[in-house]
Amino acid sequence: MSRSPRRSTASVSDQRLYVLFRTLGHTPEAERAVKAFSKLGEHGLLWQGIALAGAALDEDRRREWLRAWAVIAGSFVANQAVKFSFRRPRPDIPELPRLMGTMSNRSYPSAHATTAACSARVLSPLVGVPLYPLAVAMALSRLYLGVHWPSDVVAGYALGAAIGELAS
């Protein structure tokens, strides 16, 4: 018998999608790989690293790379402001525990999704290839690992996409 999440602010749809993402396609190998990939997104560091590497290596476009870095960092700050305002707790389903620890118990919106979406928008023109598939994979990794409700990821992605678009 399945218990419902404690202290949940998640809708029934969120809860059902959470269960789907936490149960579909899980193997020990896949979980290790997704966890390692997701860790690259902490504080948007993967994306910030790409921007700073571009600034170091591409002297002609250094200003654009640094601007992209500032927008990515700013998207993380904006996400944290929203997160501290909402204070939504992370999923807590004993039968499907989170597969990794997090810095805080605040879930809404997903910072990984925010920085990923923002980065895809501001970095894709600079790197010359679309980064959206990588950004979506980063956002979805948070669902696979059970550290966010689906609506956290959707809201985070929308926030990041809006910031990236407004800055472009």
mmCIF file of C-alpha atoms in Angstrom:
data_model
loop_
_atom_site.group_PDB
_atom_site.id
_atom_site.type_symbol
_atom_site.label_atom_id
_atom_site.label_comp_id
_atom_site.label_asym_id
_atom_site.label_seq_id
_atom_site.Cartn_x
_atom_site.Cartn_y
_atom_site.Cartn_z
ATOM 1 C CA MET A 1 0.000 0.000 0.000
ATOM 2 C CA SER A 2 1.415 3.335 -1.014
ATOM 3 C CA ARG A 3 1.456 6.206 1.437
ATOM 4 C CA SER A 4 1.029 9.737 0.227
ATOM 5 C CA PRO A 5 3.870 12.229 0.656
ATOM 6 C CA ARG A 6 4.154 13.881 4.048
ATOM 7 C CA ARG A 7 3.717 17.674 4.139
ATOM 8 C CA SER A 8 3.213 17.592 0.389
ATOM 9 C CA THR A 9 2.161 20.648 -1.531
ATOM 10 C CA ALA A 10 2.221 18.586 -4.712
ATOM 11 C CA SER A 11 -0.832 18.015 -6.849
ATOM 12 C CA VAL A 12 -2.051 14.541 -7.691
ATOM 13 C CA SER A 13 -0.505 14.961 -11.164
ATOM 14 C CA ASP A 14 2.827 15.937 -9.619
ATOM 15 C CA GLN A 15 2.718 12.900 -7.352
ATOM 16 C CA ARG A 16 1.870 10.522 -10.205
ATOM 17 C CA LEU A 17 4.595 11.923 -12.467
ATOM 18 C CA TYR A 18 7.054 11.751 -9.573
ATOM 19 C CA VAL A 19 6.350 8.043 -9.185
ATOM 20 C CA LEU A 20 6.749 7.519 -12.937
ATOM 21 C CA PHE A 21 10.133 9.266 -13.074
ATOM 22 C CA ARG A 22 11.350 7.538 -9.904
ATOM 23 C CA THR A 23 10.450 4.043 -11.146
ATOM 24 C CA LEU A 24 10.897 4.007 -14.941
ATOM 25 C CA GLY A 25 14.299 3.006 -16.312
ATOM 26 C CA HIS A 26 16.104 2.690 -13.002
ATOM 27 C CA THR A 27 19.162 0.470 -12.767
ATOM 28 C CA PRO A 28 22.137 0.911 -10.448
ATOM 29 C CA GLU A 29 24.310 1.898 -13.425
ATOM 30 C CA ALA A 30 21.811 4.438 -14.753
ATOM 31 C CA GLU A 31 21.321 5.924 -11.294
ATOM 32 C CA ARG A 32 25.091 6.375 -10.852
ATOM 33 C CA ALA A 33 25.420 8.008 -14.277
ATOM 34 C CA VAL A 34 22.470 10.359 -13.774
ATOM 35 C CA LYS A 35 23.682 11.316 -10.307
ATOM 36 C CA ALA A 36 27.180 12.143 -11.644
ATOM 37 C CA PHE A 37 25.695 14.190 -14.498
ATOM 38 C CA SER A 38 23.299 16.033 -12.201
ATOM 39 C CA LYS A 39 26.098 16.990 -9.817
ATOM 40 C CA LEU A 40 27.654 18.985 -12.679
ATOM 41 C CA GLY A 41 24.631 21.274 -12.544
ATOM 42 C CA GLU A 42 25.021 22.329 -8.902
ATOM 43 C CA HIS A 43 24.752 26.134 -8.755
ATOM 44 C CA GLY A 44 24.902 26.113 -12.557
ATOM 45 C CA LEU A 45 28.635 25.338 -12.374
ATOM 46 C CA LEU A 46 28.720 23.298 -15.605
ATOM 47 C CA TRP A 47 27.220 26.217 -17.497
ATOM 48 C CA GLN A 48 29.300 28.831 -15.727
ATOM 49 C CA GLY A 49 32.403 26.770 -16.507
ATOM 50 C CA ILE A 50 31.545 26.707 -20.205
ATOM 51 C CA ALA A 51 31.054 30.476 -20.206
ATOM 52 C CA LEU A 52 34.295 31.175 -18.327
ATOM 53 C CA ALA A 53 36.259 28.746 -20.512
ATOM 54 C CA GLY A 54 34.878 30.530 -23.560
ATOM 55 C CA ALA A 55 35.960 33.866 -22.102
ATOM 56 C CA ALA A 56 39.453 32.523 -21.486
ATOM 57 C CA LEU A 57 39.843 30.899 -24.909
ATOM 58 C CA ASP A 58 37.948 33.272 -27.231
ATOM 59 C CA GLU A 59 39.551 36.677 -26.854
ATOM 60 C CA ASP A 60 37.514 38.189 -29.690
ATOM 61 C CA ARG A 61 34.217 37.388 -27.958
ATOM 62 C CA ARG A 62 35.367 37.594 -24.340
ATOM 63 C CA ARG A 63 32.793 40.287 -23.536
ATOM 64 C CA GLU A 64 29.934 38.110 -24.853
ATOM 65 C CA TRP A 65 31.154 35.075 -22.916
ATOM 66 C CA LEU A 66 31.429 37.089 -19.702
ATOM 67 C CA ARG A 67 27.978 38.546 -20.255
ATOM 68 C CA ALA A 68 26.607 35.019 -20.692
ATOM 69 C CA TRP A 69 28.347 33.985 -17.461
ATOM 70 C CA ALA A 70 26.795 36.948 -15.617
ATOM 71 C CA VAL A 71 23.320 36.096 -16.916
ATOM 72 C CA ILE A 72 23.712 32.450 -15.873
ATOM 73 C CA ALA A 73 24.916 33.450 -12.413
ATOM 74 C CA GLY A 74 22.062 35.938 -12.205
ATOM 75 C CA SER A 75 19.546 33.241 -13.090
ATOM 76 C CA PHE A 76 20.784 31.203 -10.125
ATOM 77 C CA VAL A 77 20.398 34.216 -7.824
ATOM 78 C CA ALA A 78 16.876 34.863 -9.144
ATOM 79 C CA ASN A 79 16.007 31.212 -8.605
ATOM 80 C CA GLN A 80 17.197 31.366 -5.003
ATOM 81 C CA ALA A 81 15.086 34.454 -4.349
ATOM 82 C CA VAL A 82 11.990 32.627 -5.599
ATOM 83 C CA LYS A 83 12.953 29.462 -3.720
ATOM 84 C CA PHE A 84 13.323 31.321 -0.419
ATOM 85 C CA SER A 85 9.972 33.035 -1.003
ATOM 86 C CA PHE A 86 8.025 29.828 -1.655
ATOM 87 C CA ARG A 87 9.832 27.427 0.725
ATOM 88 C CA ARG A 88 8.182 24.387 -0.821
ATOM 89 C CA PRO A 89 9.607 21.168 0.658
ATOM 90 C CA ARG A 90 11.209 18.529 -1.507
ATOM 91 C CA PRO A 91 9.379 15.274 -2.225
ATOM 92 C CA ASP A 92 9.190 12.953 0.754
ATOM 93 C CA ILE A 93 7.817 9.583 -0.290
ATOM 94 C CA PRO A 94 9.284 6.881 1.943
ATOM 95 C CA GLU A 95 8.759 4.112 -0.651
ATOM 96 C CA LEU A 96 10.639 6.176 -3.261
ATOM 97 C CA PRO A 97 13.337 8.101 -1.426
ATOM 98 C CA ARG A 98 15.521 10.698 -3.083
ATOM 99 C CA LEU A 99 18.610 9.194 -4.677
ATOM 100 C CA MET A 100 20.950 11.989 -3.648
ATOM 101 C CA GLY A 101 21.280 14.640 -1.006
ATOM 102 C CA THR A 102 20.627 18.315 -1.619
ATOM 103 C CA MET A 103 21.959 21.545 -0.153
ATOM 104 C CA SER A 104 18.550 22.501 1.229
ATOM 105 C CA ASN A 105 15.050 21.112 1.520
ATOM 106 C CA ARG A 106 13.615 23.883 -0.675
ATOM 107 C CA SER A 107 12.249 22.481 -3.883
ATOM 108 C CA TYR A 108 10.434 25.179 -5.885
ATOM 109 C CA PRO A 109 11.651 26.056 -8.455
ATOM 110 C CA SER A 110 14.484 23.769 -9.551
ATOM 111 C CA ALA A 111 17.765 25.701 -9.776
ATOM 112 C CA HIS A 112 19.224 23.041 -12.071
ATOM 113 C CA ALA A 113 16.350 23.605 -14.497
ATOM 114 C CA THR A 114 16.621 27.392 -14.211
ATOM 115 C CA THR A 115 20.341 27.585 -14.930
ATOM 116 C CA ALA A 116 20.116 24.924 -17.643
ATOM 117 C CA ALA A 117 17.353 26.685 -19.584
ATOM 118 C CA CYS A 118 18.995 30.079 -19.218
ATOM 119 C CA SER A 119 22.337 28.662 -20.304
ATOM 120 C CA ALA A 120 20.911 26.927 -23.352
ATOM 121 C CA ARG A 121 19.564 30.285 -24.511
ATOM 122 C CA VAL A 122 22.640 32.434 -23.837
ATOM 123 C CA LEU A 123 25.383 29.900 -24.624
ATOM 124 C CA SER A 124 24.025 28.146 -27.734
ATOM 125 C CA PRO A 125 24.824 31.068 -30.065
ATOM 126 C CA LEU A 126 28.347 31.287 -28.633
ATOM 127 C CA VAL A 127 29.227 27.586 -28.787
ATOM 128 C CA GLY A 128 27.618 27.184 -32.205
ATOM 129 C CA VAL A 129 25.462 24.185 -31.323
ATOM 130 C CA PRO A 130 22.106 24.010 -29.585
ATOM 131 C CA LEU A 131 22.502 23.153 -25.916
ATOM 132 C CA TYR A 132 18.775 22.588 -25.350
ATOM 133 C CA PRO A 133 18.970 18.753 -25.330
ATOM 134 C CA LEU A 134 21.672 18.927 -22.657
ATOM 135 C CA ALA A 135 19.623 21.477 -20.699
ATOM 136 C CA VAL A 136 16.493 19.310 -20.821
ATOM 137 C CA ALA A 137 18.535 16.278 -19.726
ATOM 138 C CA MET A 138 19.901 18.266 -16.779
ATOM 139 C CA ALA A 139 16.410 19.367 -15.766
ATOM 140 C CA LEU A 140 14.987 15.844 -16.092
ATOM 141 C CA SER A 141 17.852 14.400 -14.040
ATOM 142 C CA ARG A 142 16.312 16.075 -11.011
ATOM 143 C CA LEU A 143 13.063 14.150 -11.525
ATOM 144 C CA TYR A 144 14.873 10.867 -12.096
ATOM 145 C CA LEU A 145 16.763 11.352 -8.829
ATOM 146 C CA GLY A 146 13.580 12.247 -6.955
ATOM 147 C CA VAL A 147 14.772 15.594 -5.608
ATOM 148 C CA HIS A 148 12.028 17.690 -7.231
ATOM 149 C CA TRP A 149 8.374 17.537 -8.061
ATOM 150 C CA PRO A 150 7.700 17.824 -11.816
ATOM 151 C CA SER A 151 6.126 21.276 -11.357
ATOM 152 C CA ASP A 152 9.369 22.452 -9.688
ATOM 153 C CA VAL A 153 11.286 21.526 -12.828
ATOM 154 C CA VAL A 154 8.746 23.073 -15.197
ATOM 155 C CA ALA A 155 8.708 26.314 -13.198
ATOM 156 C CA GLY A 156 12.499 26.380 -12.981
ATOM 157 C CA TYR A 157 12.878 25.797 -16.703
ATOM 158 C CA ALA A 158 10.341 28.524 -17.492
ATOM 159 C CA LEU A 159 12.132 30.980 -15.179
ATOM 160 C CA GLY A 160 15.502 30.242 -16.772
ATOM 161 C CA ALA A 161 14.135 30.423 -20.308
ATOM 162 C CA ALA A 162 12.545 33.795 -19.560
ATOM 163 C CA ILE A 163 15.742 35.198 -18.036
ATOM 164 C CA GLY A 164 17.813 33.902 -20.951
ATOM 165 C CA GLU A 165 15.403 35.354 -23.494
ATOM 166 C CA LEU A 166 15.180 38.725 -21.775
ATOM 167 C CA ALA A 167 18.981 38.938 -21.613
ATOM 168 C CA SER A 168 19.431 38.029 -25.287
#
